[in-house]
Amino acid sequence: MSFAHEAFRMMCPQKWFKRLLPMLLGLCCLLTGCVDYDVGIHFPEQHYGEIVQHITLGEQLTTLSQAEADRWLKSLDQRAKDLNGHTDRPSEETLVVTIPFGSGQELVEKFNRFFNPQPPKRRRLPEPDQLDLLNLKAELALEQSNWLLVDRNHLKLTVDLRALGVLSNQGNIILSPGSLIDLNFNLQTPLTLQSSNAPGEELGTELPGQWQLKPGQINVIETSFFVPSYLAIGTILIVVLCLGGFYFKYGRWPGVINNKAEGA
């Protein structure tokens, strides 16, 4: 009798483990990222750049609420068009948002308007085409100073991820806070980036200009970078060419008296 009891006791943990294994696997799948959100700023020159966002919905989110997910993507598309941008849909689960800007001031204005849209007046609930990441607060600030041939830019980005969630127009949560979203920020500029107080290391930066934001806290990114002023560079090249042509033709610099010609 004792032998049978001992055998039963040894088999029970395995039995319960087999029953719990599918549940544990399902839980792990649900805890993986439902949304991959990559926000990038491409700033190749002084008077042109783009805000580029890649949004990929995970299978978990689309399975739970395909209609709400589609409405949310359409709301992002509408916001991009309001800022003279456009969107592409490489697949049903992927949206690429591109918003051009012509100056640092326009970059700040468009970035903050996209991530902090004003709610419609006299309306308590957003329209179906105005769904928003209601709990994602992002604010961009940019200070610029001219260094003749280049512009020095000091960028500060503050992203509040303490209470992150996607809400439907009925107020239902379709994406809960926490680890269900992977949010990344990258900055592409032609010259070397300089980060103050190494904020990239605190946010787990692997490459210069790339940061992975942490959910459940306020993320602050501060960095300085340089953008060439092609207008100033072109002006200096024109002046140099003109001076070179003058010297080649007259054998002297403008304003300098040629002693040989004077002696003759």
CSV table of C-alpha atoms in Angstrom, one decimal:
chain,number,residue,atom,x,y,z
A,1,MET,CA,0.0,0.0,0.0
A,2,SER,CA,2.8,2.4,0.9
A,3,PHE,CA,4.5,1.6,-2.5
A,4,ALA,CA,1.4,2.6,-4.5
A,5,HIS,CA,1.0,5.8,-2.4
A,6,GLU,CA,4.6,6.7,-3.1
A,7,ALA,CA,4.3,6.1,-6.8
A,8,PHE,CA,1.1,8.2,-7.0
A,9,ARG,CA,2.8,11.1,-5.1
A,10,MET,CA,5.7,11.0,-7.5
A,11,MET,CA,3.5,11.0,-10.6
A,12,CYS,CA,1.2,13.9,-9.5
A,13,PRO,CA,3.8,16.7,-10.1
A,14,GLN,CA,4.4,15.5,-13.6
A,15,LYS,CA,0.6,15.3,-14.3
A,16,TRP,CA,0.0,18.8,-13.0
A,17,PHE,CA,3.1,20.1,-14.9
A,18,LYS,CA,1.7,18.7,-18.2
A,19,ARG,CA,-1.6,20.4,-17.5
A,20,LEU,CA,0.0,23.8,-16.7
A,21,LEU,CA,2.5,23.7,-19.6
A,22,PRO,CA,0.1,24.9,-22.3
A,23,MET,CA,-1.1,27.7,-20.0
A,24,LEU,CA,2.5,28.8,-19.3
A,25,LEU,CA,3.3,28.8,-22.9
A,26,GLY,CA,0.2,30.8,-23.8
A,27,LEU,CA,1.0,33.3,-21.1
A,28,CYS,CA,4.6,33.8,-22.4
A,29,CYS,CA,3.2,34.4,-25.9
A,30,LEU,CA,0.7,37.0,-24.6
A,31,LEU,CA,3.5,38.8,-22.7
A,32,THR,CA,5.6,39.3,-25.8
A,33,GLY,CA,5.4,42.6,-27.6
A,34,CYS,CA,2.0,43.2,-29.3
A,35,VAL,CA,3.2,46.4,-30.9
A,36,ASP,CA,6.6,47.3,-32.3
A,37,TYR,CA,6.8,51.1,-32.5
A,38,ASP,CA,10.0,52.6,-34.0
A,39,VAL,CA,10.2,56.4,-34.2
A,40,GLY,CA,13.0,57.9,-36.2
A,41,ILE,CA,14.1,61.4,-37.1
A,42,HIS,CA,16.2,61.7,-40.3
A,43,PHE,CA,18.0,65.1,-40.3
A,44,PRO,CA,20.4,65.1,-43.2
A,45,GLU,CA,20.6,68.8,-43.8
A,46,GLN,CA,19.7,72.2,-42.4
A,47,HIS,CA,16.4,72.7,-44.3
A,48,TYR,CA,15.1,69.2,-44.8
A,49,GLY,CA,14.3,66.1,-42.8
A,50,GLU,CA,11.7,63.4,-42.1
A,51,ILE,CA,9.9,61.9,-39.2
A,52,VAL,CA,9.6,58.2,-40.0
A,53,GLN,CA,7.7,55.8,-37.9
A,54,HIS,CA,7.4,52.0,-38.3
A,55,ILE,CA,4.4,50.4,-36.5
A,56,THR,CA,4.0,46.7,-36.6
A,57,LEU,CA,1.0,45.0,-34.8
A,58,GLY,CA,1.6,41.6,-33.3
A,59,GLU,CA,-0.7,38.7,-33.9
A,60,GLN,CA,-2.0,38.9,-30.3
A,61,LEU,CA,-3.4,42.4,-30.8
A,62,THR,CA,-4.9,41.8,-34.2
A,63,THR,CA,-6.5,38.5,-33.0
A,64,LEU,CA,-8.1,40.2,-30.0
A,65,SER,CA,-9.5,43.2,-31.8
A,66,GLN,CA,-8.8,43.5,-35.6
A,67,ALA,CA,-11.4,46.2,-36.1
A,68,GLU,CA,-10.0,48.4,-33.3
A,69,ALA,CA,-6.5,47.9,-34.6
A,70,ASP,CA,-7.5,48.9,-38.1
A,71,ARG,CA,-9.2,52.0,-36.8
A,72,TRP,CA,-6.1,53.0,-34.8
A,73,LEU,CA,-3.9,52.7,-37.8
A,74,LYS,CA,-6.3,54.8,-39.8
A,75,SER,CA,-6.2,57.4,-37.1
A,76,LEU,CA,-2.4,57.5,-37.5
A,77,ASP,CA,-2.8,57.9,-41.2
A,78,GLN,CA,-5.2,60.8,-40.8
A,79,ARG,CA,-2.9,62.6,-38.4
A,80,ALA,CA,0.0,62.2,-40.9
A,81,LYS,CA,-2.0,63.7,-43.7
A,82,ASP,CA,-3.0,66.6,-41.4
A,83,LEU,CA,0.8,67.3,-41.2
A,84,ASN,CA,1.4,67.0,-44.9
A,85,GLY,CA,2.8,63.5,-44.5
A,86,HIS,CA,1.9,60.2,-46.0
A,87,THR,CA,1.6,56.5,-45.0
A,88,ASP,CA,2.4,53.2,-46.6
A,89,ARG,CA,1.0,49.7,-45.7
A,90,PRO,CA,3.6,47.0,-46.6
A,91,SER,CA,1.3,44.5,-45.0
A,92,GLU,CA,-2.0,44.4,-43.0
A,93,GLU,CA,-0.1,44.6,-39.7
A,94,THR,CA,2.5,47.2,-40.7
A,95,LEU,CA,2.2,50.9,-41.2
A,96,VAL,CA,5.0,53.3,-42.2
A,97,VAL,CA,4.4,57.0,-41.4
A,98,THR,CA,6.5,59.7,-43.1
A,99,ILE,CA,6.2,63.4,-42.2
A,100,PRO,CA,8.6,65.8,-43.8
A,101,PHE,CA,9.9,69.0,-42.2
A,102,GLY,CA,11.8,72.0,-43.5
A,103,SER,CA,13.5,73.3,-40.4
A,104,GLY,CA,14.2,72.5,-36.7
A,105,GLN,CA,11.2,74.6,-35.6
A,106,GLU,CA,8.9,72.7,-38.0
A,107,LEU,CA,10.3,69.4,-36.7
A,108,VAL,CA,9.4,70.3,-33.1
A,109,GLU,CA,5.9,71.6,-34.1
A,110,LYS,CA,5.0,68.5,-36.2
A,111,PHE,CA,6.4,66.0,-33.8
A,112,ASN,CA,4.5,67.4,-30.8
A,113,ARG,CA,1.3,67.8,-32.8
A,114,PHE,CA,1.5,64.2,-33.9
A,115,PHE,CA,2.0,62.7,-30.5
A,116,ASN,CA,-0.2,65.2,-28.6
A,117,PRO,CA,-3.2,65.8,-30.8
A,118,GLN,CA,-5.8,68.2,-29.6
A,119,PRO,CA,-9.1,66.5,-28.8
A,120,PRO,CA,-12.2,67.7,-30.7
A,121,LYS,CA,-14.0,70.5,-29.1
A,122,ARG,CA,-17.3,69.8,-27.4
A,123,ARG,CA,-16.8,66.0,-27.7
A,124,ARG,CA,-16.3,63.6,-24.8
A,125,LEU,CA,-15.3,60.6,-26.9
A,126,PRO,CA,-13.0,60.6,-30.0
A,127,GLU,CA,-14.4,59.9,-33.3
A,128,PRO,CA,-13.7,56.4,-34.8
A,129,ASP,CA,-11.0,57.9,-37.0
A,130,GLN,CA,-9.4,59.8,-34.1
A,131,LEU,CA,-8.3,56.9,-31.9
A,132,ASP,CA,-5.1,57.7,-30.1
A,133,LEU,CA,-2.3,56.4,-27.9
A,134,LEU,CA,-4.1,58.2,-25.1
A,135,ASN,CA,-1.5,57.3,-22.5
A,136,LEU,CA,1.6,58.0,-24.6
A,137,LYS,CA,3.0,61.5,-23.8
A,138,ALA,CA,6.0,62.6,-25.9
A,139,GLU,CA,7.4,66.1,-26.1
A,140,LEU,CA,10.3,67.2,-28.2
A,141,ALA,CA,12.5,70.3,-27.7
A,142,LEU,CA,15.3,71.5,-30.0
A,143,GLU,CA,17.8,74.3,-29.5
A,144,GLN,CA,19.9,75.4,-32.5
A,145,SER,CA,22.9,77.6,-32.9
A,146,ASN,CA,24.8,78.5,-36.0
A,147,TRP,CA,28.5,77.7,-36.3
A,148,LEU,CA,29.0,79.2,-39.7
A,149,LEU,CA,29.4,75.9,-41.7
A,150,VAL,CA,27.3,73.8,-39.5
A,151,ASP,CA,24.4,74.1,-37.1
A,152,ARG,CA,24.7,72.7,-33.6
A,153,ASN,CA,21.4,71.1,-32.4
A,154,HIS,CA,20.7,70.1,-28.8
A,155,LEU,CA,17.7,67.8,-28.8
A,156,LYS,CA,15.7,66.8,-25.7
A,157,LEU,CA,12.9,64.2,-25.9
A,158,THR,CA,10.7,63.3,-23.0
A,159,VAL,CA,8.5,60.3,-23.3
A,160,ASP,CA,6.1,59.4,-20.4
A,161,LEU,CA,5.4,55.6,-20.5
A,162,ARG,CA,4.1,55.3,-17.0
A,163,ALA,CA,0.6,54.5,-18.1
A,164,LEU,CA,0.6,53.2,-21.6
A,165,GLY,CA,-2.4,51.8,-23.3
A,166,VAL,CA,-4.4,51.9,-26.5
A,167,LEU,CA,-8.1,52.7,-26.1
A,168,SER,CA,-11.0,52.2,-28.5
A,169,ASN,CA,-13.6,54.8,-29.1
A,170,GLN,CA,-15.8,53.0,-26.6
A,171,GLY,CA,-13.2,53.4,-23.9
A,172,ASN,CA,-12.2,49.7,-24.0
A,173,ILE,CA,-8.5,48.9,-23.5
A,174,ILE,CA,-7.1,46.9,-26.4
A,175,LEU,CA,-3.5,47.2,-25.3
A,176,SER,CA,-2.6,47.1,-21.7
A,177,PRO,CA,0.4,48.9,-20.1
A,178,GLY,CA,3.7,47.3,-19.6
A,179,SER,CA,5.8,45.0,-21.7
A,180,LEU,CA,3.2,44.6,-24.5
A,181,ILE,CA,4.8,47.4,-26.5
A,182,ASP,CA,8.4,47.8,-27.8
A,183,LEU,CA,9.1,51.5,-28.4
A,184,ASN,CA,12.4,52.6,-30.0
A,185,PHE,CA,13.8,56.0,-31.0
A,186,ASN,CA,16.5,56.6,-33.5
A,187,LEU,CA,18.2,59.7,-34.8
A,188,GLN,CA,20.0,59.8,-38.1
A,189,THR,CA,22.3,62.8,-38.8
A,190,PRO,CA,25.3,63.2,-41.1
A,191,LEU,CA,27.7,64.1,-38.3
A,192,THR,CA,28.8,62.5,-35.1
A,193,LEU,CA,26.3,62.4,-32.2
A,194,GLN,CA,27.2,63.5,-28.7
A,195,SER,CA,25.1,62.5,-25.8
A,196,SER,CA,25.2,64.3,-22.5
A,197,ASN,CA,25.3,62.3,-19.2
A,198,ALA,CA,25.2,59.1,-21.4
A,199,PRO,CA,21.4,58.8,-21.5
A,200,GLY,CA,21.7,56.2,-24.2
A,201,GLU,CA,23.5,53.9,-21.8
A,202,GLU,CA,20.7,54.2,-19.3
A,203,LEU,CA,18.2,53.3,-21.9
A,204,GLY,CA,20.2,50.4,-23.3
A,205,THR,CA,21.7,52.0,-26.4
A,206,GLU,CA,23.6,49.5,-28.5
A,207,LEU,CA,24.5,51.9,-31.4
A,208,PRO,CA,24.9,55.7,-31.4
A,209,GLY,CA,21.7,57.5,-32.1
A,210,GLN,CA,19.5,54.5,-31.1
A,211,TRP,CA,17.6,54.2,-27.9
A,212,GLN,CA,15.2,51.6,-26.6
A,213,LEU,CA,12.6,53.2,-24.3
A,214,LYS,CA,11.6,51.5,-21.1
A,215,PRO,CA,7.8,51.1,-20.2
A,216,GLY,CA,6.5,52.2,-16.9
A,217,GLN,CA,8.7,55.2,-16.4
A,218,ILE,CA,9.6,58.6,-17.9
A,219,ASN,CA,12.3,58.4,-20.5
A,220,VAL,CA,14.5,61.4,-21.2
A,221,ILE,CA,16.9,61.5,-24.1
A,222,GLU,CA,19.3,64.5,-24.5
A,223,THR,CA,21.8,64.6,-27.3
A,224,SER,CA,23.7,67.1,-29.4
A,225,PHE,CA,24.5,66.7,-33.1
A,226,PHE,CA,25.7,68.8,-36.1
A,227,VAL,CA,23.9,69.4,-39.4
A,228,PRO,CA,25.9,71.0,-42.3
A,229,SER,CA,24.7,74.4,-43.6
A,230,TYR,CA,24.9,73.8,-47.3
A,231,LEU,CA,24.0,77.4,-48.0
A,232,ALA,CA,27.0,78.7,-46.1
A,233,ILE,CA,29.3,76.0,-47.6
A,234,GLY,CA,28.1,76.9,-51.1
A,235,THR,CA,28.6,80.7,-50.5
A,236,ILE,CA,32.2,80.1,-49.3
A,237,LEU,CA,32.9,77.9,-52.4
A,238,ILE,CA,31.6,80.6,-54.7
A,239,VAL,CA,33.8,83.2,-53.1
A,240,VAL,CA,36.8,81.0,-53.3
A,241,LEU,CA,36.1,80.3,-57.0
A,242,CYS,CA,35.7,84.0,-57.7
A,243,LEU,CA,38.9,84.8,-56.0
A,244,GLY,CA,40.7,82.0,-57.8
A,245,GLY,CA,39.5,83.2,-61.1
A,246,PHE,CA,40.5,86.8,-60.4
A,247,TYR,CA,44.0,85.7,-59.4
A,248,PHE,CA,44.3,83.5,-62.5
A,249,LYS,CA,43.3,86.3,-64.8
A,250,TYR,CA,45.1,89.3,-63.3
A,251,GLY,CA,47.9,87.6,-61.4
A,252,ARG,CA,47.0,89.3,-58.1
A,253,TRP,CA,44.3,89.3,-55.4
A,254,PRO,CA,41.5,91.9,-55.5
A,255,GLY,CA,42.7,95.1,-53.8
A,256,VAL,CA,46.4,94.2,-54.1
A,257,ILE,CA,48.5,96.4,-56.3
A,258,ASN,CA,50.7,94.5,-58.8
A,259,ASN,CA,54.2,96.0,-58.3
A,260,LYS,CA,55.5,94.7,-61.7
A,261,ALA,CA,52.7,96.3,-63.6
A,262,GLU,CA,53.2,99.6,-61.6
A,263,GLY,CA,56.9,99.7,-62.3
A,264,ALA,CA,56.3,99.2,-66.0
